[in-house]
Short mmCIF file of C-alpha atoms in Angstrom, two decimals:
data_model
loop_
_atom_site.label_atom_id
_atom_site.label_comp_id
_atom_site.label_asym_id
_atom_site.label_seq_id
_atom_site.Cartn_x
_atom_site.Cartn_y
_atom_site.Cartn_z
CA MET A 1 -15.29 187.83 118.44
CA LYS A 2 -11.73 187.48 118.59
CA LYS A 3 -12.16 185.06 120.77
CA TRP A 4 -14.46 182.77 118.00
CA LEU A 5 -12.55 183.33 116.17
CA ALA A 6 -9.20 182.53 117.66
CA LEU A 7 -11.28 178.90 118.64
CA THR A 8 -12.45 178.33 115.15
CA VAL A 9 -9.05 178.38 114.03
CA SER A 10 -8.11 176.14 116.77
CA LEU A 11 -10.40 173.88 115.73
CA LEU A 12 -9.62 173.46 112.02
CA MET A 13 -5.66 172.93 112.97
CA VAL A 14 -6.69 170.05 115.38
CA LEU A 15 -8.41 168.57 112.50
CA THR A 16 -6.04 168.96 110.15
CA LEU A 17 -3.35 167.57 112.64
CA GLY A 18 -5.53 164.50 113.26
CA ASN A 19 -5.91 163.59 109.68
CA MET A 20 -2.34 163.70 109.35
CA ALA A 21 -1.85 161.66 112.16
CA MET A 22 -4.68 159.15 110.74
CA ALA A 23 -3.39 158.86 107.10
CA GLN A 24 -0.08 157.60 108.29
CA ASP A 25 1.52 154.74 105.73
CA GLU A 26 -0.04 151.46 106.48
CA GLU A 27 3.13 149.77 105.18
CA GLU A 28 4.58 151.63 108.71
CA LYS A 29 6.47 149.06 111.21
CA PRO A 30 4.02 147.48 113.41
CA ASP A 31 6.47 148.64 115.87
CA LYS A 32 5.70 151.94 116.29
CA ILE A 33 1.56 152.58 116.95
CA ILE A 34 0.04 155.96 116.82
CA SER A 35 -3.09 156.46 117.83
CA THR A 36 -5.48 159.86 118.77
CA THR A 37 -8.01 160.80 121.30
CA ILE A 38 -10.14 164.14 121.04
CA ASP A 39 -11.93 165.12 124.28
CA GLY A 40 -14.44 168.62 124.59
CA ASP A 41 -17.24 169.89 126.06
CA MET A 42 -19.84 172.50 124.91
CA ILE A 43 -22.58 173.79 126.79
CA MET A 44 -25.54 176.78 126.02
CA GLY A 45 -28.75 177.20 127.06
CA TYR A 46 -30.78 179.39 129.37
CA LEU A 47 -30.11 179.14 133.53
CA HIS A 48 -32.09 181.30 136.15
CA TYR A 49 -30.54 180.68 139.64
CA PRO A 50 -32.28 183.21 141.99
CA GLY A 51 -29.48 185.04 144.16
CA TYR A 52 -26.55 183.35 141.89
CA SER A 53 -23.83 185.31 139.52
CA VAL A 54 -20.47 183.96 138.59
CA GLU A 55 -17.36 186.47 137.71
CA ASN A 56 -14.29 184.20 136.85
CA ALA A 57 -11.70 183.30 134.27
CA SER A 58 -14.32 180.81 132.45
CA MET A 59 -17.81 183.22 132.63
CA ASP A 60 -18.66 186.43 133.39
CA ALA A 61 -23.28 185.96 133.95
CA ASP A 62 -25.60 187.30 136.60
CA PHE A 63 -28.07 184.16 136.62
CA ASP A 64 -30.62 186.10 139.19
CA GLU A 65 -33.17 187.37 136.66
CA GLY A 66 -32.36 184.20 134.24
CA THR A 67 -29.88 184.33 131.69
CA PHE A 68 -29.09 182.49 127.96
CA PHE A 69 -25.55 181.45 128.15
CA ALA A 70 -22.76 179.57 125.93
CA GLN A 71 -19.82 177.64 127.15
CA PHE A 72 -17.15 175.96 126.11
CA ARG A 73 -15.52 173.98 128.98
CA TRP A 74 -12.33 172.60 127.29
CA PHE A 75 -10.88 171.08 123.75
CA ASN A 76 -8.24 168.43 124.31
CA PHE A 77 -6.79 166.74 121.31
CA ARG A 78 -3.88 163.98 121.83
CA ILE A 79 -1.94 161.95 120.52
CA LEU A 80 -0.50 159.10 121.45
CA THR A 81 2.71 157.33 120.06
CA ASP A 82 3.88 154.25 121.88
CA LEU A 83 7.04 152.27 120.59
CA THR A 84 8.61 148.99 121.19
CA LEU A 85 12.34 149.05 121.49
CA SER A 86 12.88 145.70 122.35
CA GLU A 87 10.47 142.49 124.11
CA GLU A 88 11.15 144.01 127.66
CA PHE A 89 11.29 147.98 126.86
CA THR A 90 8.20 150.26 125.28
CA ALA A 91 8.73 153.80 125.12
CA GLY A 92 5.72 156.49 124.84
CA LEU A 93 4.89 159.85 124.21
CA VAL A 94 1.54 161.89 124.43
CA SER A 95 1.67 165.25 123.01
CA GLN A 96 -0.81 167.58 123.24
CA PHE A 97 -2.83 170.36 121.75
CA GLU A 98 -5.48 171.92 124.30
CA VAL A 99 -7.55 175.29 124.36
CA TYR A 100 -8.61 176.56 127.66
CA GLN A 101 -9.62 179.26 129.05
CA ASP A 102 -7.27 180.65 131.60
CA GLU A 103 -6.76 183.30 134.21
CA ASP A 104 -6.23 186.14 131.88
CA ASP A 105 -9.78 185.40 130.23
CA ASP A 106 -8.50 184.10 127.05
CA TYR A 107 -8.62 181.64 124.65
CA GLU A 108 -5.08 179.97 124.70
CA THR A 109 -3.00 177.26 123.25
CA SER A 110 -0.36 177.39 124.92
CA ALA A 111 -0.73 174.29 127.39
CA SER A 112 2.91 172.36 127.17
CA PRO A 113 2.65 170.19 123.90
CA VAL A 114 4.43 167.34 125.50
CA GLN A 115 1.81 165.71 128.35
CA ASN A 116 3.60 163.15 129.19
CA PHE A 117 6.62 160.76 127.98
CA TYR A 118 7.35 157.71 129.62
CA LEU A 119 9.54 154.08 129.53
CA LYS A 120 7.79 150.94 130.44
CA TYR A 121 10.01 147.92 131.35
CA ASN A 122 8.04 144.60 131.12
CA PRO A 123 10.06 141.35 132.00
CA GLY A 124 6.79 139.30 132.34
CA PRO A 125 5.52 138.82 135.69
CA PHE A 126 5.78 142.41 136.34
CA ASN A 127 6.47 145.64 134.99
CA VAL A 128 7.99 149.02 135.87
CA THR A 129 6.88 152.43 134.22
CA PHE A 130 8.52 155.95 134.62
CA ASP A 131 6.37 158.50 133.62
CA ALA A 132 8.31 162.27 133.20
CA LYS A 133 4.97 163.58 134.08
CA GLY A 134 3.33 161.73 136.04
CA ARG A 135 -0.14 159.54 135.27
CA ASP A 136 -3.59 158.83 137.05
CA ILE A 137 -3.92 155.44 138.65
CA ASP A 138 -7.26 155.29 140.21
CA ILE A 139 -9.68 152.68 141.37
CA GLY A 140 -13.51 152.80 141.30
CA PHE A 141 -16.16 155.10 139.66
CA ALA A 142 -16.08 157.75 141.90
CA GLU A 143 -12.46 158.18 141.35
CA TYR A 144 -11.60 159.20 144.93
CA LEU A 145 -7.78 157.55 144.97
CA LYS A 146 -5.86 159.18 141.85
CA LEU A 147 -2.40 158.36 142.66
CA ASN A 148 -0.65 160.87 140.59
CA VAL A 149 2.57 162.52 141.83
CA ALA A 150 1.26 165.61 139.45
CA ARG A 151 -1.48 165.95 141.61
CA ARG A 152 0.63 167.68 144.40
CA TYR A 153 0.74 170.71 142.00
CA ALA A 154 -3.45 170.32 141.31
CA LYS A 155 -5.99 173.02 143.72
CA ASP A 156 -9.65 172.76 144.20
CA GLY A 157 -9.49 169.13 142.96
CA GLU A 158 -9.81 170.00 139.41
CA PRO A 159 -6.02 170.38 138.41
CA PRO A 160 -4.11 172.40 135.50
CA ILE A 161 -1.27 169.84 136.18
CA TYR A 162 -0.89 169.22 132.23
CA ARG A 163 -1.23 172.76 131.00
CA ARG A 164 0.20 175.66 133.17
CA ILE A 165 3.02 173.63 135.62
CA ASN A 166 6.01 173.53 133.66
CA ARG A 167 7.45 170.88 135.79
CA PHE A 168 8.06 167.92 135.37
CA ALA A 169 6.29 165.24 137.92
CA LYS A 170 9.03 162.55 137.94
CA GLN A 171 7.24 158.84 138.63
CA MET A 172 7.61 155.49 138.98
CA THR A 173 5.10 152.98 139.10
CA VAL A 174 5.30 149.24 139.91
CA GLU A 175 2.64 147.01 138.49
CA VAL A 176 2.32 143.01 138.98
CA PRO A 177 -0.82 141.68 137.02
CA TYR A 178 -2.06 138.46 136.73
CA GLU A 179 -5.68 137.13 134.96
CA ASN A 180 -7.61 138.52 138.05
CA PHE A 181 -5.57 140.45 140.21
CA ARG A 182 -3.84 143.62 139.51
CA GLY A 183 -1.66 144.86 142.63
CA VAL A 184 0.11 148.83 141.33
CA ALA A 185 2.48 150.55 143.92
CA VAL A 186 3.61 154.39 142.59
CA PHE A 187 6.57 155.99 144.34
CA SER A 188 7.61 159.93 143.53
CA LEU A 189 11.08 160.47 142.52
CA GLU A 190 10.60 164.32 143.14
CA GLU A 191 12.90 165.61 145.92
CA THR A 192 10.44 165.66 148.46
CA HIS A 193 10.49 165.30 152.03
CA GLY A 194 14.91 165.11 151.50
CA ASP A 195 13.65 161.07 150.09
CA PRO A 196 13.80 161.04 146.41
CA MET A 197 11.89 157.22 146.90
CA ASP A 198 8.73 158.68 148.63
CA PHE A 199 5.62 156.14 148.39
CA VAL A 200 2.91 157.95 147.12
CA GLY A 201 0.53 154.88 147.58
CA ALA A 202 -0.65 151.86 146.25
CA ALA A 203 -3.43 149.71 144.54
CA PHE A 204 -5.22 146.28 144.52
CA GLU A 205 -7.82 145.17 142.19
CA VAL A 206 -9.43 141.36 142.39
CA GLU A 207 -11.99 140.02 140.29
CA PHE A 208 -14.40 136.86 141.30
CA GLY A 209 -16.93 135.72 140.32
CA GLN A 210 -18.84 138.57 138.31
CA GLY A 211 -17.49 141.27 140.86
CA LYS A 212 -14.39 143.76 140.87
CA TYR A 213 -13.80 144.82 144.44
CA ALA A 214 -10.74 146.75 144.92
CA ILE A 215 -9.03 148.78 148.07
CA GLY A 216 -6.15 151.57 148.14
CA TYR A 217 -4.16 153.85 149.94
CA LYS A 218 -2.46 156.67 149.43
CA ASP A 219 0.06 158.30 151.94
CA GLU A 220 0.13 161.49 153.32
CA TYR A 221 2.75 163.79 152.83
CA LYS A 222 3.80 167.49 153.56
CA GLN A 223 3.02 170.68 151.93
CA GLU A 224 5.63 172.35 150.45
CA THR A 225 6.49 175.41 148.28
CA ILE A 226 7.39 174.75 144.81
CA LYS A 227 9.01 177.81 142.29
CA SER A 228 7.70 177.15 138.99
CA LYS A 229 7.82 179.03 135.29
CA ILE A 230 4.52 180.01 134.39
CA ARG A 231 4.40 181.88 131.30
CA ASP A 232 8.01 183.01 131.50
CA LYS A 233 7.71 183.87 134.96
CA GLU A 234 8.21 182.61 137.84
CA LYS A 235 5.63 181.95 140.45
CA SER A 236 5.61 180.00 144.03
CA ILE A 237 3.17 177.53 143.98
CA ASP A 238 2.45 175.66 147.05
CA THR A 239 1.51 171.59 146.49
CA SER A 240 -1.51 170.27 148.02
CA ALA A 241 -0.87 168.15 151.70
CA VAL A 242 -2.24 165.09 152.66
CA LYS A 243 -2.57 165.24 156.45
CA SER A 244 -3.22 161.79 157.01
CA PRO A 245 -3.47 158.77 154.65
CA ILE A 246 -6.32 158.27 152.47
CA ILE A 247 -8.24 154.72 152.57
CA VAL A 248 -10.71 153.64 149.37
CA VAL A 249 -12.62 150.72 148.69
CA ALA A 250 -14.66 149.76 145.70
CA ALA A 251 -17.00 146.87 144.49
CA ASP A 252 -18.48 146.24 141.16
CA TYR A 253 -20.82 143.55 141.19
CA LYS A 254 -23.17 142.68 138.32
CA PHE A 255 -26.16 140.60 139.39
CA SER A 256 -27.28 140.19 135.34
CA ASP A 257 -26.58 141.92 132.40
CA ASP A 258 -29.19 144.91 133.24
CA VAL A 259 -28.60 144.60 137.09
CA ARG A 260 -25.29 146.05 138.76
CA LEU A 261 -24.03 147.48 142.03
CA GLN A 262 -21.17 149.46 142.78
CA VAL A 263 -20.16 150.69 145.58
CA ASP A 264 -17.05 153.60 146.11
CA PHE A 265 -15.80 154.28 150.01
CA ASN A 266 -13.41 156.93 150.84
CA HIS A 267 -12.13 157.79 154.49
CA ARG A 268 -10.01 160.27 154.67
CA GLU A 269 -9.35 162.35 158.33
CA GLU A 270 -7.10 165.31 157.29
CA ASP A 271 -5.72 164.91 161.27
CA GLY A 272 -9.78 164.98 162.38
CA ASP A 273 -9.82 168.26 160.37
CA GLY A 274 -11.26 166.66 157.11
CA TYR A 275 -11.74 168.02 153.88
CA THR A 276 -13.83 170.05 151.22
CA GLY A 277 -15.85 168.66 148.73
CA TYR A 278 -16.02 170.84 145.44
CA TRP A 279 -18.61 169.83 142.66
CA ARG A 280 -20.86 171.51 140.32
CA HIS A 281 -23.83 172.28 142.47
CA PHE A 282 -24.85 174.77 140.26
CA GLU A 283 -24.54 172.68 136.75
CA PRO A 284 -24.17 172.92 134.16
CA VAL A 285 -21.70 176.43 135.20
CA GLU A 286 -18.14 175.81 135.27
CA ASN A 287 -17.94 176.41 138.99
CA TYR A 288 -16.89 174.31 141.50
CA PRO A 289 -18.30 176.01 145.12
CA ALA A 290 -17.58 174.26 148.26
CA THR A 291 -19.63 172.21 150.10
CA PRO A 292 -20.41 174.38 153.30
CA PHE A 293 -18.97 171.63 155.41
CA LYS A 294 -16.27 169.48 155.76
CA MET A 295 -16.22 165.72 156.05
CA THR A 296 -14.43 162.59 156.65
CA ASN A 297 -16.12 159.66 155.39
CA GLU A 298 -18.21 159.21 151.98
CA LEU A 299 -20.31 156.46 151.08
CA TRP A 300 -21.28 156.56 147.24
CA THR A 301 -23.88 153.82 146.11
CA LYS A 302 -25.01 153.19 142.04
CA LEU A 303 -27.68 151.03 141.55
CA THR A 304 -28.82 149.94 138.32
CA TYR A 305 -32.04 147.85 137.79
CA HIS A 306 -33.14 147.49 133.58
CA GLN A 307 -34.51 150.88 132.78
CA TYR A 308 -34.32 152.10 136.51
CA LYS A 309 -30.73 154.01 138.05
CA PHE A 310 -30.66 154.55 141.69
CA ASP A 311 -27.76 157.00 143.41
CA VAL A 312 -27.45 157.28 147.01
CA ARG A 313 -24.26 158.99 148.13
CA LEU A 314 -23.74 159.63 152.26
CA MET A 315 -21.41 162.02 153.87
CA LYS A 316 -19.94 161.83 157.45
CA THR A 317 -19.66 165.56 158.45
CA LEU A 318 -17.88 167.90 160.81
CA LYS A 319 -20.65 170.15 161.16
CA SER A 320 -21.77 168.88 164.90
CA ASP A 321 -21.41 166.49 167.51
CA THR A 322 -24.24 164.43 167.25
CA TRP A 323 -24.09 161.67 164.46
CA LYS A 324 -27.72 162.73 162.77
CA ASP A 325 -26.82 166.20 162.45
CA ASN A 326 -23.02 165.16 160.85
CA LEU A 327 -24.84 163.43 157.72
CA ALA A 328 -25.02 164.89 154.44
CA TYR A 329 -26.22 162.43 151.66
CA TRP A 330 -27.90 162.95 147.90
CA LEU A 331 -30.62 160.76 146.88
CA ASP A 332 -31.04 160.57 142.79
CA GLY A 333 -33.32 158.26 141.13
CA SER A 334 -34.43 158.24 137.24
CA TYR A 335 -36.09 155.97 134.92
CA TYR A 336 -34.93 155.57 130.79
CA PHE A 337 -37.14 154.66 127.93
CA ALA A 338 -35.05 155.39 124.98
CA PRO A 339 -33.86 158.19 124.08
CA PHE A 340 -35.57 160.20 126.79
CA THR A 341 -34.86 160.21 131.19
CA VAL A 342 -37.08 161.55 133.55
CA GLY A 343 -35.72 161.89 137.47
CA VAL A 344 -35.76 163.46 141.30
CA PHE A 345 -32.44 164.80 142.55
CA TYR A 346 -32.76 165.53 146.28
CA ARG A 347 -29.51 166.73 148.90
CA ASN A 348 -29.99 167.36 152.66
CA TYR A 349 -27.80 170.80 152.18
CA ALA A 350 -27.76 173.66 150.54
CA THR A 351 -25.05 175.21 149.49
CA GLU A 352 -23.48 178.78 150.85
CA ILE A 353 -25.58 180.75 148.52
CA GLU A 354 -28.60 179.06 148.69
CA GLN A 355 -28.26 179.29 152.36
CA LYS A 356 -28.14 182.63 152.06
CA GLU A 357 -30.73 183.64 148.54
CA PHE A 358 -33.50 181.14 150.03
CA GLY A 359 -32.31 180.32 153.95
CA ASP A 360 -33.32 177.00 152.28
CA ASP A 361 -31.18 173.77 154.33
CA ASP A 362 -32.16 171.22 151.46
CA MET A 363 -32.47 170.78 147.73
CA LEU A 364 -34.66 169.15 145.58
CA GLU A 365 -34.26 168.40 141.92
CA PHE A 366 -37.02 167.71 138.92
CA TYR A 367 -35.40 167.17 135.97
CA ALA A 368 -35.60 165.50 132.49
CA LYS A 369 -33.05 164.59 129.54
CA HIS A 370 -33.71 163.93 126.07
CA ASP A 371 -30.49 161.94 124.03
CA LEU A 372 -29.63 164.07 120.79
CA THR A 373 -27.07 160.87 119.30
CA SER A 374 -26.40 157.23 120.40
CA SER A 375 -23.92 158.97 122.82
CA TRP A 376 -25.76 159.95 126.21
CA ARG A 377 -23.07 162.52 126.25
CA ASP A 378 -24.70 164.40 123.64
CA SER A 379 -28.25 165.62 125.34
CA LEU A 380 -31.17 168.27 126.02
CA ARG A 381 -31.58 168.54 129.44
CA VAL A 382 -34.80 171.00 131.42
CA PHE A 383 -34.83 171.03 135.66
CA TYR A 384 -36.48 172.73 137.74
CA ARG A 385 -35.57 173.26 141.61
CA THR A 386 -37.90 173.51 145.00
CA ASN A 387 -35.92 177.15 145.17
CA GLY A 388 -37.67 178.46 141.63
CA SER A 389 -34.45 177.69 139.88
CA PHE A 390 -34.77 176.18 136.66
CA GLY A 391 -33.02 176.19 133.26
CA ALA A 392 -32.87 174.13 129.72
CA TYR A 393 -29.60 173.50 127.94
CA VAL A 394 -27.95 171.50 125.29
CA GLN A 395 -24.27 169.59 126.18
CA LEU A 396 -22.80 168.10 123.12
CA GLY A 397 -19.30 165.92 123.54
CA LEU A 398 -16.44 166.03 121.72
CA TRP A 399 -15.05 162.76 122.06
#
């Protein structure tokens, strides 16, 4: 009860702040721009996952026999302030108010009120941005490449970098934008490798005809142990190492308004050891069980053909010495007839939990979704899996 009371009070405070920000004086100088964003997600419903239970900070539930659940995944309110200092210099501040559930199993609002502050120099043919807390530079819909110094302090692919790490992640981004071309390079201003100008990576994007193409590179860096002050306590944090360079290629081509092809490719050797994928295999539970294998390459393709959508994800794993046994994949096909979507999803592998409970090596799912509002994020979804799992839940997005 205390959690929901704290959550309600927090929501009222956020809405009050939002009204104050949007009600600013219309005669304010045009060189100062204030905008706001609200991001959040709430899920509630019934889930039946035989043999599966969750005991972590965000949820404590046993789905083995089926259970009703309600989950507030996050809420974030941000105020973005851009201040034009001159024709070439712009300063910015990103303030945040965030409600989340931390390791202590309590709803907190202790995220740093400053998500980032930056200074941008733009003489014309190029621009240079200094970020005190880092920012994401990514390409492709899969976002395999995320150039951000702050992500060196991330874990499990879902970084709490802007809420719990009371540490700057100083970053310099150099961008060369043209009409149909964009080149970006990111440098770390942290003292990594004894070099305060460590090269993080670069990305290039070009638009040609009806398509947009990109290639990105993330440089390797060693793991380090740093000390950070979290809630008045000193803690040691190991940075996320990249043992070998990451190469990402992306393409997005529109044949027409109703036909679109998107392809993202990711190559990440990690010195031959491969890397682990963290995805929500037990949708919609906020849990990221690791893939039961490590991989070195991913190819993700999305095709939209009028009301049809096809999703194919191929992964080269390190499970055995044969090429056939090393191929893991997803197949997803759906048909949309407003406001409904019906589809079939298949993957040729099972998580360790599924293997232990059912002895399965794959998983097939049938699902249907009903849009509750004009936003596809607000929906009612029902599903059934061939291993006996099923469920129904409502998902509401606050943005």
